[in-house]
Short mmCIF file of C-alpha atoms and ligand atoms in Angstrom, two decimals:
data_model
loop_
_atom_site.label_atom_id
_atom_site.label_comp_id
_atom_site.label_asym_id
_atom_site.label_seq_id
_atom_site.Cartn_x
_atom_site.Cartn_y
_atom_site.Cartn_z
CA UNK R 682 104.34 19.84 -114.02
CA UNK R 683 103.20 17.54 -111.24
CA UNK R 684 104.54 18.38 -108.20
CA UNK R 685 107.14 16.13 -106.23
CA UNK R 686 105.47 12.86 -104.68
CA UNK R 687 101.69 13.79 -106.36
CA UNK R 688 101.83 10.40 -107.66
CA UNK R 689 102.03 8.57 -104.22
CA UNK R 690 98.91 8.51 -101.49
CA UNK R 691 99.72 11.55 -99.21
CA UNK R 692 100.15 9.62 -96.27
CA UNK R 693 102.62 8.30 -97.78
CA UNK R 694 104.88 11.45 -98.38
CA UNK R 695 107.66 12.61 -96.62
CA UNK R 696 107.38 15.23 -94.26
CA UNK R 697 103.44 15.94 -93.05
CA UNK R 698 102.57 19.32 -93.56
CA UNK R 699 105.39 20.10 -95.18
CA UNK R 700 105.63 23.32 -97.44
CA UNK R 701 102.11 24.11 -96.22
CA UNK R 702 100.50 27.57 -95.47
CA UNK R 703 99.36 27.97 -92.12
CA UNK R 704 95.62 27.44 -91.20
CA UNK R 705 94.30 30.86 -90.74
CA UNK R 706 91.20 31.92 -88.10
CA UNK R 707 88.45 32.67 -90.65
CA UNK R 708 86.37 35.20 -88.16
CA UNK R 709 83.93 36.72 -90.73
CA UNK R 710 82.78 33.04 -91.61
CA UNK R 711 82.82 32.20 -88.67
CA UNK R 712 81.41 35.06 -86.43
CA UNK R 713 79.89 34.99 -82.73
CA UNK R 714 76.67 35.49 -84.57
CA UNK R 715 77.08 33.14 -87.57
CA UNK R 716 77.43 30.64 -85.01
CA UNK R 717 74.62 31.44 -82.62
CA UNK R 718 72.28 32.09 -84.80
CA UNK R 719 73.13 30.67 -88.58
CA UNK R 720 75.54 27.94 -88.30
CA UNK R 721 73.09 24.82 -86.94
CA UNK R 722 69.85 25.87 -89.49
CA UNK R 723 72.09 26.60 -92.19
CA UNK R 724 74.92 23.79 -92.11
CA UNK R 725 73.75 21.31 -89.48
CA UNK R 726 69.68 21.54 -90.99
CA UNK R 727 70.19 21.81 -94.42
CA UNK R 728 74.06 20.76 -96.02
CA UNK R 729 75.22 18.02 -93.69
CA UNK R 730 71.89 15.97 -95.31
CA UNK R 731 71.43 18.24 -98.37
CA UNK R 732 74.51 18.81 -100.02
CA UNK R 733 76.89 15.57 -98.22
CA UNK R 734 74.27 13.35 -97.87
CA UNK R 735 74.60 13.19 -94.06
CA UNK R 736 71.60 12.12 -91.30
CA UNK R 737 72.64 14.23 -88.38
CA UNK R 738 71.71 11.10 -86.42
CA UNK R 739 74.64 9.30 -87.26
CA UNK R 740 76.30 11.94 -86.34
CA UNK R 741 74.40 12.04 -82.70
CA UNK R 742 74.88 8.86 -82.21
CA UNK R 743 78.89 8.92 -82.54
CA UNK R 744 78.59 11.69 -79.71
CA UNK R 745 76.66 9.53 -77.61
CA UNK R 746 78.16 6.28 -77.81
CA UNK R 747 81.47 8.08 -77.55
CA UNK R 748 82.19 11.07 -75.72
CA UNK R 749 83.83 10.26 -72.35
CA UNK R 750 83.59 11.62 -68.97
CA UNK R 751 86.90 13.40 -69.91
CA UNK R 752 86.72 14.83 -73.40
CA UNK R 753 88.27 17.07 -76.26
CA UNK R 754 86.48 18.33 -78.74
CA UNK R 755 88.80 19.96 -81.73
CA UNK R 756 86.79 22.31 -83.49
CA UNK R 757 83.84 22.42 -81.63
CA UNK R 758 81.34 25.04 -84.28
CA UNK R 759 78.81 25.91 -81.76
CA UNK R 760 79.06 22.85 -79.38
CA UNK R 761 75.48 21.68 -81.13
CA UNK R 762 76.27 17.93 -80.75
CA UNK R 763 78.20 18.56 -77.07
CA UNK R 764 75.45 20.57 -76.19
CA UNK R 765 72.80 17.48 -75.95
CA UNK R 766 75.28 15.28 -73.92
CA UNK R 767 75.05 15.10 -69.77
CA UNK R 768 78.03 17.56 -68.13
CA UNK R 769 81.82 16.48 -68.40
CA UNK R 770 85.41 17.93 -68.28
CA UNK R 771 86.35 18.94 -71.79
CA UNK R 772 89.21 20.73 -73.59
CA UNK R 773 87.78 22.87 -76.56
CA UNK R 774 90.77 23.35 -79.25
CA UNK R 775 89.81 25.60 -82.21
CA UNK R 776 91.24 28.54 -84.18
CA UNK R 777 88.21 30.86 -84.41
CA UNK R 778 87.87 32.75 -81.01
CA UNK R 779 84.04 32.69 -81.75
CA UNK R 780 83.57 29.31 -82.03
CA UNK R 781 85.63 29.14 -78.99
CA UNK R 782 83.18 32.05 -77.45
CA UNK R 783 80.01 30.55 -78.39
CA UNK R 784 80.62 26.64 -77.44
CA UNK R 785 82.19 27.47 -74.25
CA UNK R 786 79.11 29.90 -73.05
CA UNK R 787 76.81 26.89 -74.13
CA UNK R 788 78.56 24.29 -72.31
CA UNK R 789 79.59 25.94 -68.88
CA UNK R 790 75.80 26.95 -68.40
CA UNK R 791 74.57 23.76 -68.79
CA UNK R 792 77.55 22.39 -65.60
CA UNK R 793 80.52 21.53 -68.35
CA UNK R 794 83.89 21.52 -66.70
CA UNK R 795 85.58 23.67 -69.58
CA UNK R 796 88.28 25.01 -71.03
CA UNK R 797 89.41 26.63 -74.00
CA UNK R 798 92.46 26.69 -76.82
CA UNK R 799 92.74 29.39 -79.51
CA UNK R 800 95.12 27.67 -81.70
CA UNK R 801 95.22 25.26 -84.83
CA UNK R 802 94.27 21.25 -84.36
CA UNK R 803 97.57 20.81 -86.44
CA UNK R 804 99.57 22.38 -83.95
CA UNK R 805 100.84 20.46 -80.42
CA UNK R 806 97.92 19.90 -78.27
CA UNK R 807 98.84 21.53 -74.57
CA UNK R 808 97.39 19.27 -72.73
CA UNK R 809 99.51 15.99 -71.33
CA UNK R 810 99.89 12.69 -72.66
CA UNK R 811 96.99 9.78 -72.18
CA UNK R 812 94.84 12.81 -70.34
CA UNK R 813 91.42 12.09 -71.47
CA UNK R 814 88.74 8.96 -72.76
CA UNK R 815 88.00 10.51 -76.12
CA UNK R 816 88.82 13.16 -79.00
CA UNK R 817 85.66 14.29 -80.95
CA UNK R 818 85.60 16.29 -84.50
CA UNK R 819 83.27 16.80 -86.90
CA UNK R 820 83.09 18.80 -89.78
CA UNK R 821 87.05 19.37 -89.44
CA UNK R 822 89.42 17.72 -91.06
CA UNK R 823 88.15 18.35 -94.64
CA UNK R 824 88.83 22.42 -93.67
CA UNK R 825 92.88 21.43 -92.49
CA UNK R 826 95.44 22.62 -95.01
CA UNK R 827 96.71 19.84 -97.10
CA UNK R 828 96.98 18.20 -100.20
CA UNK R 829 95.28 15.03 -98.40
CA UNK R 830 95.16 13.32 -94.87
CA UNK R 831 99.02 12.74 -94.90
CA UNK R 832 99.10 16.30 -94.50
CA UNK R 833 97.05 16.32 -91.74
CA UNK R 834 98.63 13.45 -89.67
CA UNK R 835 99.40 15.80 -86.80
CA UNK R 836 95.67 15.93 -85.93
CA UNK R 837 95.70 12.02 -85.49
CA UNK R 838 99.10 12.06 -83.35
CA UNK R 839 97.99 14.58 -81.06
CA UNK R 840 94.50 13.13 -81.00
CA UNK R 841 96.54 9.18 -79.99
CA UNK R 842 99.14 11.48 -77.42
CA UNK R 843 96.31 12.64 -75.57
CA UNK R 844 94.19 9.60 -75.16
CA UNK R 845 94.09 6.84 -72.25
CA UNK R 846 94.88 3.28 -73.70
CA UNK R 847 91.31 2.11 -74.74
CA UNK R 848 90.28 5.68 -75.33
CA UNK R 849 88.43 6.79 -78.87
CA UNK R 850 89.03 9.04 -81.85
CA UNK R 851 86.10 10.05 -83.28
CA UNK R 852 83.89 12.12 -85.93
CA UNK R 853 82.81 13.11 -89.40
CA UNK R 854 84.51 15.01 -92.26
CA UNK R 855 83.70 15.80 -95.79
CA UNK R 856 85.67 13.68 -98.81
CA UNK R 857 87.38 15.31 -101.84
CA UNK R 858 86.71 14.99 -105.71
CA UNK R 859 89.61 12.55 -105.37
CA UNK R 860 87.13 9.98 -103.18
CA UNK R 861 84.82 8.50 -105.39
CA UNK R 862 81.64 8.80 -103.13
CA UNK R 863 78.58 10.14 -105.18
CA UNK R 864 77.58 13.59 -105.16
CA UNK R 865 74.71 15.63 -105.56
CA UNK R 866 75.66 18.13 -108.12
CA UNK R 867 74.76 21.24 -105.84
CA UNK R 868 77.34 19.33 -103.44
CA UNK R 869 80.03 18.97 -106.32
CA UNK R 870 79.38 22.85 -106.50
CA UNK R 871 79.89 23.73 -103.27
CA UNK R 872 82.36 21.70 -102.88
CA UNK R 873 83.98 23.66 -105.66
CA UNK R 874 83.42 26.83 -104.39
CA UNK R 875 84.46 26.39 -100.58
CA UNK R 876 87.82 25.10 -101.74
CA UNK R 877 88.35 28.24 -104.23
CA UNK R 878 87.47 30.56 -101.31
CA UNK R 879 90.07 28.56 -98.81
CA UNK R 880 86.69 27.52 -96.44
CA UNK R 881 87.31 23.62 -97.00
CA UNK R 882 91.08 21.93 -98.23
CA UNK R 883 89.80 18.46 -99.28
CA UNK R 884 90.12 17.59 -102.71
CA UNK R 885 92.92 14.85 -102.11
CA UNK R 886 90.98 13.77 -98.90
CA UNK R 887 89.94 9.82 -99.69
CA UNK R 888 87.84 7.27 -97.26
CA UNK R 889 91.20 5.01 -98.15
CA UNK R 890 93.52 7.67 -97.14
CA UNK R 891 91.63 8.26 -94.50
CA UNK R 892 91.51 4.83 -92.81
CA UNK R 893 95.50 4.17 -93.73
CA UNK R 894 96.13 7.19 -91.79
CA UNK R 895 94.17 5.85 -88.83
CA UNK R 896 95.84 2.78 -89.06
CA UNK R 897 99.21 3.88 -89.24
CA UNK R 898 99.01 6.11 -86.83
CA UNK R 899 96.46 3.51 -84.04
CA UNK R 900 97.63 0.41 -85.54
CA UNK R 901 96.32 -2.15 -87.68
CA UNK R 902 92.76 -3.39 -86.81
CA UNK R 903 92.13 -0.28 -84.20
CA UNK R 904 90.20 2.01 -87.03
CA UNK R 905 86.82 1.93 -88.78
CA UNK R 906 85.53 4.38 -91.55
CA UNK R 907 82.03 4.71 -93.06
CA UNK R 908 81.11 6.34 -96.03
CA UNK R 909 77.85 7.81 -96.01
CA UNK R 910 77.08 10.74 -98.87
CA UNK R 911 80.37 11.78 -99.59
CA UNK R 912 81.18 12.06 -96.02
CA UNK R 913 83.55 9.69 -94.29
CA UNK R 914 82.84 8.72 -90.47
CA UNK R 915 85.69 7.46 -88.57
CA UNK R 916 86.81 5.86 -85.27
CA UNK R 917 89.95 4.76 -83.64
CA UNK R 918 90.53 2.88 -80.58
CA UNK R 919 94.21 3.60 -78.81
C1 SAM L 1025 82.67 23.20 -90.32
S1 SAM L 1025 82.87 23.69 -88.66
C2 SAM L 1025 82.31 22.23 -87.75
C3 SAM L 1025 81.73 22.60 -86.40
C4 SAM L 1025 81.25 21.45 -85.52
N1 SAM L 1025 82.30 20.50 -85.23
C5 SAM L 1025 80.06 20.75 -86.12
O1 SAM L 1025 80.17 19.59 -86.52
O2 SAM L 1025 78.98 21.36 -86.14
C6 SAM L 1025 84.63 23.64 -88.50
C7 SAM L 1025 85.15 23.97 -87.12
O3 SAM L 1025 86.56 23.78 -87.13
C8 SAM L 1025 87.22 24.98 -86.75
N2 SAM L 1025 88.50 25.02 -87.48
C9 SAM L 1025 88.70 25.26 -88.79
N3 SAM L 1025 90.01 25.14 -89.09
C10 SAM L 1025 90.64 24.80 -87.95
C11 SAM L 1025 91.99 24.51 -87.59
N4 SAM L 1025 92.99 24.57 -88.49
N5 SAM L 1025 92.27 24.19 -86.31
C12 SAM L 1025 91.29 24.15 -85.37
N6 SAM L 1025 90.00 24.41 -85.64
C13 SAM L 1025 89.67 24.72 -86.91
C14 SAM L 1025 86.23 26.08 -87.07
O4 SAM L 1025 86.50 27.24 -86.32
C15 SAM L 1025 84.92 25.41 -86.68
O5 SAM L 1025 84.72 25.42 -85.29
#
């Protein structure tokens, strides 16, 4: 039996996040050495244009046309596309200690102003309202519990609580089977697999949903979202 509300877009449902199980911290996946030494050949090199179709130089280039003086970067991997960027204050919000670990390590040698909190990107932010010129995430949302962005609107609140008026959103996320975006069928089969084993919750995630979400939540007009492979990249403007 379909469940309640299946038949509606899931930003449309009542009650974001509601009946959901927690995100949990995945540390064996993502381990202090995973991410120092595995994470950028493995899924930066070879699946971001392999298996979603992906140039990391789109992806560079949203980090460099974006990222603010004062910056938060919700989960942050290794800080590979921080990394590159000139020093700045940023908040690093993630729910694997490691990643947490490893990005802030990378960033305070190289002069970052940084600090760090363990905790879920669907829980309240603790940092104050209109605080900072941009939010940055890529590679997130499609790994958010949910049955599609709806679900997830508490990332986009937070992210439009937190930002200066004129201040971006920003980043990159892989779309469900529900987005009709072509796939490479050793894509469709890790796609598969990560959602069996819990790594990615996407298969309701559309481009459609996606920008609807943006729009409801920045207003009409203030969002953009690209497809490219079957990844979606998106920007808001508060
Ligand atoms: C696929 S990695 C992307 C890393 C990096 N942004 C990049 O593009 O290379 C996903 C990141 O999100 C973090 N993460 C996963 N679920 C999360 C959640 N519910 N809340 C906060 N961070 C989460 C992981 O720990 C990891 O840092």
């Amino acid at each position: 039996m379909p469940a309640p509300h299946e038949d509606q877009p899931s930003w449309a449902r009542p009650g974001p996040g509601h009946g959901l199980p927690p995100a949990r911290p995945n540390p064996s996946l993502y381990s202090h050495r995973n991410m120092r030494l595995l994470y950028t050949p493995l899924v930066i090199g070879f699946s971001h244009p392999w298996m979603w179709g992906i140039s990391n130089s789109m992806i560079r280039d949203l980090y460099r046309t974006h990222t603010a003086p004062a910056h938060v970067e919700v989960g942050p991997g290794n800080a590979h596309w921080l990394r590159r960027l000139g020093p700045r204050r940023v908040d690093l919000i993630d729910l694997n200690r490691d990643c947490l670990r490893v990005s802030h390590d990378r960033l305070d040698r190289r002069g970052w102003q940084v600090n760090v909190h363990e905790q879920s990107a669907t829980a309240p932010w603790p940092l104050e309202e209109e605080n900072v010129g941009s939010v940055g995430s890529s590679m997130l949302l499609h790994c958010l519990p949910g049955t599609g962005f709806g679900d997830k609107l508490a990332f986009f609140t937070e992210a439009r609580r937190v930002l200066h008026r004129g201040g971006r959103l920003f980043g990159t996320t892989v779309l469900g089977r529900n987005d009709p975006a072509p796939i490479s069928r050793l894509g469709a089969r890790m796609r598969a697999a990560y959602n069996r084993t819990g790594a990615f919750t996407n298969p309701g995630d559309t481009a459609a949903d996606l920008h609807q979400v943006l729009e409801r939540v920045f207003g009409p007009g203030q969002a953009t979202v690209r497809v490219q492979g079957v990844t979606a990249l998106f920007e808001a403007t508060r």
